[in-house]
mmCIF file with all atom_site columns, C-alpha atoms in Angstrom:
data_model
loop_
_atom_site.group_PDB
_atom_site.id
_atom_site.type_symbol
_atom_site.label_atom_id
_atom_site.label_alt_id
_atom_site.label_comp_id
_atom_site.label_asym_id
_atom_site.label_entity_id
_atom_site.label_seq_id
_atom_site.pdbx_PDB_ins_code
_atom_site.Cartn_x
_atom_site.Cartn_y
_atom_site.Cartn_z
_atom_site.occupancy
_atom_site.B_iso_or_equiv
_atom_site.pdbx_formal_charge
_atom_site.auth_seq_id
_atom_site.auth_comp_id
_atom_site.auth_asym_id
_atom_site.auth_atom_id
_atom_site.pdbx_PDB_model_num
ATOM 1   C CA . MET A 1 1   ? 56.691  119.915 72.530 1.00 51.00 ? 241 MET A CA 1
ATOM 2   C CA . ASN A 1 2   ? 58.128  122.810 74.529 1.00 60.00 ? 242 ASN A CA 1
ATOM 3   C CA . SER A 1 3   ? 60.929  122.374 77.042 1.00 76.00 ? 243 SER A CA 1
ATOM 4   C CA . ASN A 1 4   ? 58.627  122.564 80.084 1.00 79.00 ? 244 ASN A CA 1
ATOM 5   C CA . TRP A 1 5   ? 56.785  119.441 78.940 1.00 84.00 ? 245 TRP A CA 1
ATOM 6   C CA . PHE A 1 6   ? 60.066  117.711 78.223 1.00 86.00 ? 246 PHE A CA 1
ATOM 7   C CA . LYS A 1 7   ? 61.357  118.619 81.687 1.00 87.00 ? 247 LYS A CA 1
ATOM 8   C CA . LEU A 1 8   ? 58.257  116.995 83.144 1.00 87.00 ? 248 LEU A CA 1
ATOM 9   C CA . LEU A 1 9   ? 59.071  113.820 81.205 1.00 87.00 ? 249 LEU A CA 1
ATOM 10  C CA . MET A 1 10  ? 62.616  113.997 82.555 1.00 90.00 ? 250 MET A CA 1
ATOM 11  C CA . LYS A 1 11  ? 61.268  114.103 86.112 1.00 89.00 ? 251 LYS A CA 1
ATOM 12  C CA . ILE A 1 12  ? 59.097  111.046 85.394 1.00 89.00 ? 252 ILE A CA 1
ATOM 13  C CA . MET A 1 13  ? 62.217  109.204 84.136 1.00 89.00 ? 253 MET A CA 1
ATOM 14  C CA . LYS A 1 14  ? 63.973  110.180 87.396 1.00 91.00 ? 254 LYS A CA 1
ATOM 15  C CA . ILE A 1 15  ? 66.473  112.432 85.646 1.00 94.00 ? 255 ILE A CA 1
ATOM 16  C CA . ASP A 1 16  ? 67.882  114.908 88.143 1.00 94.00 ? 256 ASP A CA 1
ATOM 17  C CA . TYR A 1 17  ? 68.657  118.347 86.730 1.00 96.00 ? 257 TYR A CA 1
ATOM 18  C CA . GLY A 1 18  ? 69.710  121.619 88.299 1.00 95.00 ? 258 GLY A CA 1
ATOM 19  C CA . LYS A 1 19  ? 68.439  125.154 87.918 1.00 95.00 ? 259 LYS A CA 1
ATOM 20  C CA . ASN A 1 20  ? 68.251  126.920 84.572 1.00 95.00 ? 260 ASN A CA 1
ATOM 21  C CA . LEU A 1 21  ? 68.436  123.866 82.307 1.00 95.00 ? 261 LEU A CA 1
ATOM 22  C CA . LEU A 1 22  ? 68.157  125.279 78.773 1.00 93.00 ? 262 LEU A CA 1
ATOM 23  C CA . LEU A 1 23  ? 66.962  123.022 75.980 1.00 93.00 ? 263 LEU A CA 1
ATOM 24  C CA . LYS A 1 24  ? 67.319  124.418 72.460 1.00 91.00 ? 264 LYS A CA 1
ATOM 25  C CA . GLY A 1 25  ? 65.346  121.957 70.395 1.00 89.00 ? 265 GLY A CA 1
ATOM 26  C CA . LEU A 1 26  ? 64.198  118.562 71.570 1.00 89.00 ? 266 LEU A CA 1
ATOM 27  C CA . PRO A 1 27  ? 66.944  116.183 72.769 1.00 93.00 ? 267 PRO A CA 1
ATOM 28  C CA . VAL A 1 28  ? 66.697  112.409 73.146 1.00 94.00 ? 268 VAL A CA 1
ATOM 29  C CA . ILE A 1 29  ? 67.262  111.673 76.837 1.00 95.00 ? 269 ILE A CA 1
ATOM 30  C CA . PHE A 1 30  ? 66.592  108.239 78.326 1.00 95.00 ? 270 PHE A CA 1
ATOM 31  C CA . ASN A 1 31  ? 67.357  106.969 81.810 1.00 96.00 ? 271 ASN A CA 1
ATOM 32  C CA . LYS A 1 32  ? 67.094  103.195 82.322 1.00 96.00 ? 272 LYS A CA 1
ATOM 33  C CA . LYS A 1 33  ? 65.215  102.197 85.451 1.00 95.00 ? 273 LYS A CA 1
ATOM 34  C CA . GLY A 1 34  ? 67.689  102.013 88.347 1.00 96.00 ? 274 GLY A CA 1
ATOM 35  C CA . ALA A 1 35  ? 70.357  104.066 86.548 1.00 97.00 ? 275 ALA A CA 1
ATOM 36  C CA . THR A 1 36  ? 71.527  107.553 87.545 1.00 97.00 ? 276 THR A CA 1
ATOM 37  C CA . LEU A 1 37  ? 71.403  110.550 85.213 1.00 98.00 ? 277 LEU A CA 1
ATOM 38  C CA . LYS A 1 38  ? 72.238  113.942 86.733 1.00 98.00 ? 278 LYS A CA 1
ATOM 39  C CA . LEU A 1 39  ? 72.574  117.280 84.974 1.00 98.00 ? 279 LEU A CA 1
ATOM 40  C CA . GLY A 1 40  ? 74.000  120.243 86.902 1.00 98.00 ? 280 GLY A CA 1
ATOM 41  C CA . SER A 1 41  ? 72.755  123.817 86.982 1.00 98.00 ? 281 SER A CA 1
ATOM 42  C CA . ASN A 1 42  ? 72.971  126.094 83.937 1.00 98.00 ? 282 ASN A CA 1
ATOM 43  C CA . VAL A 1 43  ? 73.410  123.202 81.508 1.00 97.00 ? 283 VAL A CA 1
ATOM 44  C CA . VAL A 1 44  ? 72.648  124.073 77.869 1.00 96.00 ? 284 VAL A CA 1
ATOM 45  C CA . ILE A 1 45  ? 71.628  121.275 75.503 1.00 96.00 ? 285 ILE A CA 1
ATOM 46  C CA . LYS A 1 46  ? 71.402  122.238 71.834 1.00 93.00 ? 286 LYS A CA 1
ATOM 47  C CA . SER A 1 47  ? 69.464  119.902 69.587 1.00 91.00 ? 287 SER A CA 1
ATOM 48  C CA . SER A 1 48  ? 68.048  122.035 66.799 1.00 81.00 ? 288 SER A CA 1
ATOM 49  C CA . PHE A 1 49  ? 69.786  122.549 63.481 1.00 75.00 ? 289 PHE A CA 1
ATOM 50  C CA . LEU A 1 50  ? 70.204  126.315 63.895 1.00 71.00 ? 290 LEU A CA 1
ATOM 51  C CA . SER A 1 51  ? 71.235  126.215 67.564 1.00 70.00 ? 291 SER A CA 1
ATOM 52  C CA . ASN A 1 52  ? 74.870  125.635 66.578 1.00 73.00 ? 292 ASN A CA 1
ATOM 53  C CA . LEU A 1 53  ? 76.067  126.819 63.200 1.00 64.00 ? 293 LEU A CA 1
ATOM 54  C CA . VAL A 1 54  ? 78.853  124.224 63.031 1.00 75.00 ? 294 VAL A CA 1
ATOM 55  C CA . GLY A 1 55  ? 76.067  122.078 61.538 1.00 76.00 ? 295 GLY A CA 1
ATOM 56  C CA . LEU A 1 56  ? 74.405  119.577 63.814 1.00 81.00 ? 296 LEU A CA 1
ATOM 57  C CA . TYR A 1 57  ? 73.684  116.196 62.219 1.00 81.00 ? 297 TYR A CA 1
ATOM 58  C CA . GLN A 1 58  ? 71.415  115.058 65.022 1.00 89.00 ? 298 GLN A CA 1
ATOM 59  C CA . ARG A 1 59  ? 69.683  116.002 68.226 1.00 91.00 ? 299 ARG A CA 1
ATOM 60  C CA . THR A 1 60  ? 71.632  115.580 71.451 1.00 95.00 ? 300 THR A CA 1
ATOM 61  C CA . ILE A 1 61  ? 71.301  112.015 72.738 1.00 96.00 ? 301 ILE A CA 1
ATOM 62  C CA . ILE A 1 62  ? 71.964  111.200 76.403 1.00 98.00 ? 302 ILE A CA 1
ATOM 63  C CA . VAL A 1 63  ? 71.309  107.580 77.419 1.00 97.00 ? 303 VAL A CA 1
ATOM 64  C CA . THR A 1 64  ? 71.935  105.318 80.409 1.00 97.00 ? 304 THR A CA 1
ATOM 65  C CA . ARG A 1 65  ? 71.662  101.852 78.862 1.00 95.00 ? 305 ARG A CA 1
ATOM 66  C CA . THR A 1 66  ? 71.872  99.584  81.925 1.00 96.00 ? 306 THR A CA 1
ATOM 67  C CA . SER A 1 67  ? 70.392  99.833  85.407 1.00 96.00 ? 307 SER A CA 1
ATOM 68  C CA . GLU A 1 68  ? 73.936  100.183 86.814 1.00 96.00 ? 308 GLU A CA 1
ATOM 69  C CA . ALA A 1 69  ? 74.874  103.042 84.473 1.00 98.00 ? 309 ALA A CA 1
ATOM 70  C CA . GLU A 1 70  ? 75.524  106.562 85.637 1.00 98.00 ? 310 GLU A CA 1
ATOM 71  C CA . ILE A 1 71  ? 75.954  109.850 83.833 1.00 98.00 ? 311 ILE A CA 1
ATOM 72  C CA . HIS A 1 72  ? 76.947  112.939 85.791 1.00 98.00 ? 312 HIS A CA 1
ATOM 73  C CA . ILE A 1 73  ? 77.145  116.239 83.922 1.00 98.00 ? 313 ILE A CA 1
ATOM 74  C CA . GLY A 1 74  ? 78.439  119.205 85.934 1.00 98.00 ? 314 GLY A CA 1
ATOM 75  C CA . ASP A 1 75  ? 77.279  122.801 86.193 1.00 98.00 ? 315 ASP A CA 1
ATOM 76  C CA . ASN A 1 76  ? 77.634  125.183 83.230 1.00 98.00 ? 316 ASN A CA 1
ATOM 77  C CA . VAL A 1 77  ? 78.184  122.420 80.666 1.00 98.00 ? 317 VAL A CA 1
ATOM 78  C CA . GLY A 1 78  ? 77.249  123.064 77.031 1.00 97.00 ? 318 GLY A CA 1
ATOM 79  C CA . ILE A 1 79  ? 76.325  120.193 74.702 1.00 97.00 ? 319 ILE A CA 1
ATOM 80  C CA . SER A 1 80  ? 75.597  120.528 70.953 1.00 95.00 ? 320 SER A CA 1
ATOM 81  C CA . GLY A 1 81  ? 74.116  117.618 69.014 1.00 93.00 ? 321 GLY A CA 1
ATOM 82  C CA . ALA A 1 82  ? 76.336  115.166 70.882 1.00 96.00 ? 322 ALA A CA 1
ATOM 83  C CA . THR A 1 83  ? 75.785  111.567 71.950 1.00 97.00 ? 323 THR A CA 1
ATOM 84  C CA . ILE A 1 84  ? 76.575  110.586 75.546 1.00 98.00 ? 324 ILE A CA 1
ATOM 85  C CA . TYR A 1 85  ? 75.887  106.860 75.955 1.00 98.00 ? 325 TYR A CA 1
ATOM 86  C CA . ALA A 1 86  ? 76.742  104.954 79.144 1.00 98.00 ? 326 ALA A CA 1
ATOM 87  C CA . ARG A 1 87  ? 76.556  101.296 80.114 1.00 97.00 ? 327 ARG A CA 1
ATOM 88  C CA . LYS A 1 88  ? 78.822  101.923 83.136 1.00 97.00 ? 328 LYS A CA 1
ATOM 89  C CA . SER A 1 89  ? 79.848  105.532 83.892 1.00 98.00 ? 329 SER A CA 1
ATOM 90  C CA . ILE A 1 90  ? 80.450  108.871 82.204 1.00 98.00 ? 330 ILE A CA 1
ATOM 91  C CA . LYS A 1 91  ? 81.368  111.902 84.280 1.00 98.00 ? 331 LYS A CA 1
ATOM 92  C CA . ILE A 1 92  ? 81.742  115.370 82.771 1.00 98.00 ? 332 ILE A CA 1
ATOM 93  C CA . GLY A 1 93  ? 83.102  118.189 84.927 1.00 98.00 ? 333 GLY A CA 1
ATOM 94  C CA . LYS A 1 94  ? 81.735  121.684 85.263 1.00 98.00 ? 334 LYS A CA 1
ATOM 95  C CA . ASN A 1 95  ? 82.351  124.398 82.648 1.00 98.00 ? 335 ASN A CA 1
ATOM 96  C CA . THR A 1 96  ? 83.071  121.831 79.926 1.00 98.00 ? 336 THR A CA 1
ATOM 97  C CA . HIS A 1 97  ? 81.876  122.405 76.359 1.00 98.00 ? 337 HIS A CA 1
ATOM 98  C CA . ILE A 1 98  ? 81.035  119.524 74.048 1.00 97.00 ? 338 ILE A CA 1
ATOM 99  C CA . GLY A 1 99  ? 81.168  120.502 70.391 1.00 94.00 ? 339 GLY A CA 1
ATOM 100 C CA . GLY A 1 100 ? 78.733  119.645 67.633 1.00 92.00 ? 340 GLY A CA 1
ATOM 101 C CA . ASN A 1 101 ? 78.196  115.959 66.855 1.00 95.00 ? 341 ASN A CA 1
ATOM 102 C CA . ALA A 1 102 ? 80.768  114.682 69.372 1.00 97.00 ? 342 ALA A CA 1
ATOM 103 C CA . LYS A 1 103 ? 80.315  111.139 70.713 1.00 98.00 ? 343 LYS A CA 1
ATOM 104 C CA . ILE A 1 104 ? 81.199  110.085 74.268 1.00 98.00 ? 344 ILE A CA 1
ATOM 105 C CA . LEU A 1 105 ? 80.895  106.317 74.733 1.00 98.00 ? 345 LEU A CA 1
ATOM 106 C CA . ASP A 1 106 ? 81.965  104.137 77.655 1.00 98.00 ? 346 ASP A CA 1
ATOM 107 C CA . ASN A 1 107 ? 81.445  100.870 75.758 1.00 94.00 ? 347 ASN A CA 1
ATOM 108 C CA . ASP A 1 108 ? 81.927  99.023  72.468 1.00 91.00 ? 348 ASP A CA 1
ATOM 109 C CA . PHE A 1 109 ? 78.162  98.627  71.792 1.00 89.00 ? 349 PHE A CA 1
ATOM 110 C CA . HIS A 1 110 ? 78.758  94.992  70.739 1.00 89.00 ? 350 HIS A CA 1
ATOM 111 C CA . PRO A 1 111 ? 81.024  92.169  71.945 1.00 82.00 ? 351 PRO A CA 1
ATOM 112 C CA . LEU A 1 112 ? 84.289  91.828  70.048 1.00 86.00 ? 352 LEU A CA 1
ATOM 113 C CA . GLU A 1 113 ? 84.265  88.003  70.016 1.00 87.00 ? 353 GLU A CA 1
ATOM 114 C CA . ILE A 1 114 ? 82.334  86.501  67.107 1.00 88.00 ? 354 ILE A CA 1
ATOM 115 C CA . GLU A 1 115 ? 80.432  83.923  69.174 1.00 89.00 ? 355 GLU A CA 1
ATOM 116 C CA . ALA A 1 116 ? 79.337  86.477  71.778 1.00 84.00 ? 356 ALA A CA 1
ATOM 117 C CA . ARG A 1 117 ? 78.400  88.991  69.084 1.00 85.00 ? 357 ARG A CA 1
ATOM 118 C CA . ASN A 1 118 ? 76.335  86.426  67.159 1.00 86.00 ? 358 ASN A CA 1
ATOM 119 C CA . ALA A 1 119 ? 74.617  85.369  70.391 1.00 88.00 ? 359 ALA A CA 1
ATOM 120 C CA . ASP A 1 120 ? 73.990  89.045  71.246 1.00 85.00 ? 360 ASP A CA 1
ATOM 121 C CA . ASP A 1 121 ? 75.617  88.469  74.658 1.00 85.00 ? 361 ASP A CA 1
ATOM 122 C CA . LYS A 1 122 ? 75.336  91.891  76.324 1.00 86.00 ? 362 LYS A CA 1
ATOM 123 C CA . GLU A 1 123 ? 77.500  90.698  79.259 1.00 85.00 ? 363 GLU A CA 1
ATOM 124 C CA . LYS A 1 124 ? 80.509  90.510  76.902 1.00 85.00 ? 364 LYS A CA 1
ATOM 125 C CA . ILE A 1 125 ? 80.311  94.144  75.733 1.00 89.00 ? 365 ILE A CA 1
ATOM 126 C CA . GLY A 1 126 ? 83.583  95.866  76.620 1.00 90.00 ? 366 GLY A CA 1
ATOM 127 C CA . THR A 1 127 ? 82.909  98.723  79.053 1.00 94.00 ? 367 THR A CA 1
ATOM 128 C CA . ARG A 1 128 ? 85.157  101.136 81.004 1.00 97.00 ? 368 ARG A CA 1
ATOM 129 C CA . PRO A 1 129 ? 84.272  104.463 82.655 1.00 98.00 ? 369 PRO A CA 1
ATOM 130 C CA . VAL A 1 130 ? 84.925  107.810 80.950 1.00 98.00 ? 370 VAL A CA 1
ATOM 131 C CA . VAL A 1 131 ? 85.982  110.838 82.990 1.00 98.00 ? 371 VAL A CA 1
ATOM 132 C CA . ILE A 1 132 ? 86.163  114.325 81.498 1.00 98.00 ? 372 ILE A CA 1
ATOM 133 C CA . GLY A 1 133 ? 87.433  116.972 83.897 1.00 98.00 ? 373 GLY A CA 1
ATOM 134 C CA . GLU A 1 134 ? 86.406  120.552 84.496 1.00 98.00 ? 374 GLU A CA 1
ATOM 135 C CA . ASN A 1 135 ? 86.931  123.357 81.972 1.00 98.00 ? 375 ASN A CA 1
ATOM 136 C CA . CYS A 1 136 ? 87.530  121.001 79.051 1.00 98.00 ? 376 CYS A CA 1
ATOM 137 C CA . PHE A 1 137 ? 86.612  121.600 75.427 1.00 98.00 ? 377 PHE A CA 1
ATOM 138 C CA . ILE A 1 138 ? 85.641  118.695 73.174 1.00 98.00 ? 378 ILE A CA 1
ATOM 139 C CA . GLY A 1 139 ? 85.867  119.705 69.505 1.00 96.00 ? 379 GLY A CA 1
ATOM 140 C CA . CYS A 1 140 ? 83.161  118.996 66.942 1.00 95.00 ? 380 CYS A CA 1
ATOM 141 C CA . ASN A 1 141 ? 82.880  115.511 65.459 1.00 96.00 ? 381 ASN A CA 1
ATOM 142 C CA . SER A 1 142 ? 85.283  114.045 68.006 1.00 98.00 ? 382 SER A CA 1
ATOM 143 C CA . LEU A 1 143 ? 84.928  110.552 69.448 1.00 98.00 ? 383 LEU A CA 1
ATOM 144 C CA . ILE A 1 144 ? 85.738  109.870 73.107 1.00 98.00 ? 384 ILE A CA 1
ATOM 145 C CA . LEU A 1 145 ? 86.118  106.118 73.641 1.00 98.00 ? 385 LEU A CA 1
ATOM 146 C CA . LYS A 1 146 ? 85.716  103.865 76.688 1.00 98.00 ? 386 LYS A CA 1
ATOM 147 C CA . GLY A 1 147 ? 88.303  104.211 79.437 1.00 98.00 ? 387 GLY A CA 1
ATOM 148 C CA . THR A 1 148 ? 89.317  107.739 78.450 1.00 98.00 ? 388 THR A CA 1
ATOM 149 C CA . VAL A 1 149 ? 90.350  110.156 81.194 1.00 98.00 ? 389 VAL A CA 1
ATOM 150 C CA . LEU A 1 150 ? 90.776  113.840 80.335 1.00 98.00 ? 390 LEU A CA 1
ATOM 151 C CA . GLU A 1 151 ? 92.013  115.810 83.310 1.00 98.00 ? 391 GLU A CA 1
ATOM 152 C CA . ASP A 1 152 ? 90.918  119.424 83.906 1.00 98.00 ? 392 ASP A CA 1
ATOM 153 C CA . GLY A 1 153 ? 91.514  121.946 81.131 1.00 98.00 ? 393 GLY A CA 1
ATOM 154 C CA . CYS A 1 154 ? 92.027  119.493 78.259 1.00 98.00 ? 394 CYS A CA 1
ATOM 155 C CA . VAL A 1 155 ? 91.196  120.532 74.698 1.00 98.00 ? 395 VAL A CA 1
ATOM 156 C CA . VAL A 1 156 ? 90.257  117.914 72.107 1.00 98.00 ? 396 VAL A CA 1
ATOM 157 C CA . GLY A 1 157 ? 90.692  118.920 68.471 1.00 98.00 ? 397 GLY A CA 1
ATOM 158 C CA . ALA A 1 158 ? 87.876  118.564 65.955 1.00 97.00 ? 398 ALA A CA 1
ATOM 159 C CA . GLY A 1 159 ? 87.465  115.035 64.607 1.00 97.00 ? 399 GLY A CA 1
ATOM 160 C CA . ALA A 1 160 ? 89.857  113.454 67.115 1.00 98.00 ? 400 ALA A CA 1
ATOM 161 C CA . VAL A 1 161 ? 89.468  109.818 68.142 1.00 98.00 ? 401 VAL A CA 1
ATOM 162 C CA . VAL A 1 162 ? 90.417  109.786 71.819 1.00 98.00 ? 402 VAL A CA 1
ATOM 163 C CA . SER A 1 163 ? 91.377  106.823 73.967 1.00 98.00 ? 403 SER A CA 1
ATOM 164 C CA . GLY A 1 164 ? 93.566  106.745 77.068 1.00 97.00 ? 404 GLY A CA 1
ATOM 165 C CA . TYR A 1 165 ? 94.722  109.098 79.784 1.00 98.00 ? 405 TYR A CA 1
ATOM 166 C CA . PHE A 1 166 ? 95.620  112.759 79.199 1.00 98.00 ? 406 PHE A CA 1
ATOM 167 C CA . GLU A 1 167 ? 97.074  115.059 81.844 1.00 98.00 ? 407 GLU A CA 1
ATOM 168 C CA . LYS A 1 168 ? 95.701  118.427 82.887 1.00 98.00 ? 408 LYS A CA 1
ATOM 169 C CA . ASN A 1 169 ? 95.756  121.163 80.195 1.00 98.00 ? 409 ASN A CA 1
ATOM 170 C CA . SER A 1 170 ? 96.639  118.799 77.359 1.00 98.00 ? 410 SER A CA 1
ATOM 171 C CA . VAL A 1 171 ? 95.766  119.742 73.795 1.00 98.00 ? 411 VAL A CA 1
ATOM 172 C CA . ILE A 1 172 ? 95.130  116.546 71.854 1.00 98.00 ? 412 ILE A CA 1
ATOM 173 C CA . ALA A 1 173 ? 94.188  115.870 68.256 1.00 98.00 ? 413 ALA A CA 1
ATOM 174 C CA . GLY A 1 174 ? 94.315  113.264 65.525 1.00 97.00 ? 414 GLY A CA 1
ATOM 175 C CA . ASN A 1 175 ? 93.307  109.664 64.898 1.00 96.00 ? 415 ASN A CA 1
ATOM 176 C CA . PRO A 1 176 ? 94.414  108.191 67.184 1.00 96.00 ? 416 PRO A CA 1
ATOM 177 C CA . ALA A 1 177 ? 94.532  111.327 69.307 1.00 97.00 ? 417 ALA A CA 1
ATOM 178 C CA . ARG A 1 178 ? 97.915  112.274 70.727 1.00 97.00 ? 418 ARG A CA 1
ATOM 179 C CA . LEU A 1 179 ? 99.330  115.122 72.763 1.00 97.00 ? 419 LEU A CA 1
ATOM 180 C CA . ILE A 1 180 ? 99.965  118.195 70.604 1.00 96.00 ? 420 ILE A CA 1
ATOM 181 C CA . LYS A 1 181 ? 100.996 120.596 73.357 1.00 96.00 ? 421 LYS A CA 1
ATOM 182 C CA . LYS A 1 182 ? 100.445 121.554 76.980 1.00 96.00 ? 422 LYS A CA 1
ATOM 183 C CA . LEU A 1 183 ? 98.608  124.742 77.916 1.00 94.00 ? 423 LEU A CA 1
ATOM 184 C CA . GLN A 1 184 ? 99.914  126.997 80.680 1.00 87.00 ? 424 GLN A CA 1
ATOM 185 C CA . SER A 1 185 ? 97.695  126.969 83.759 1.00 73.00 ? 425 SER A CA 1
#
């Protein structure tokens, strides 16, 4: 399937995208009825093995899972084999680059409590919005967890597990991720 056919499918799913959307390979993009999924102009989504030589393990996956969910991806954003999965809200600012195999999740996927988990009670799934500012860089194989806020200019090191609030121009790395240094603006 070429990207023009896939863009037609995106329109049918009410996915709003700007000019010059570039799809390298075939992503998995799903917008739940009633949810909002918006991609800015000049967004590049890499989903084929050779589109990023860091070694992509999967195609890019972008999913709104509930009818209340929203994903907003700004202009000039690059995404490589990443997963962006929202039950509530994920916002990614313009000029941000998301490295190979990164995961951005605004929820726990399953309830933490045993009874709720065994009953598959979706209402008990922990969910908090994720906000990634403009001009950020998310390193390969990193994991951005629910409730994370990365202000403009943040850099996330490869393989980091990120949770919490990080000020503008922070360089963060590790598991759990912590501030390594501040960049000059």
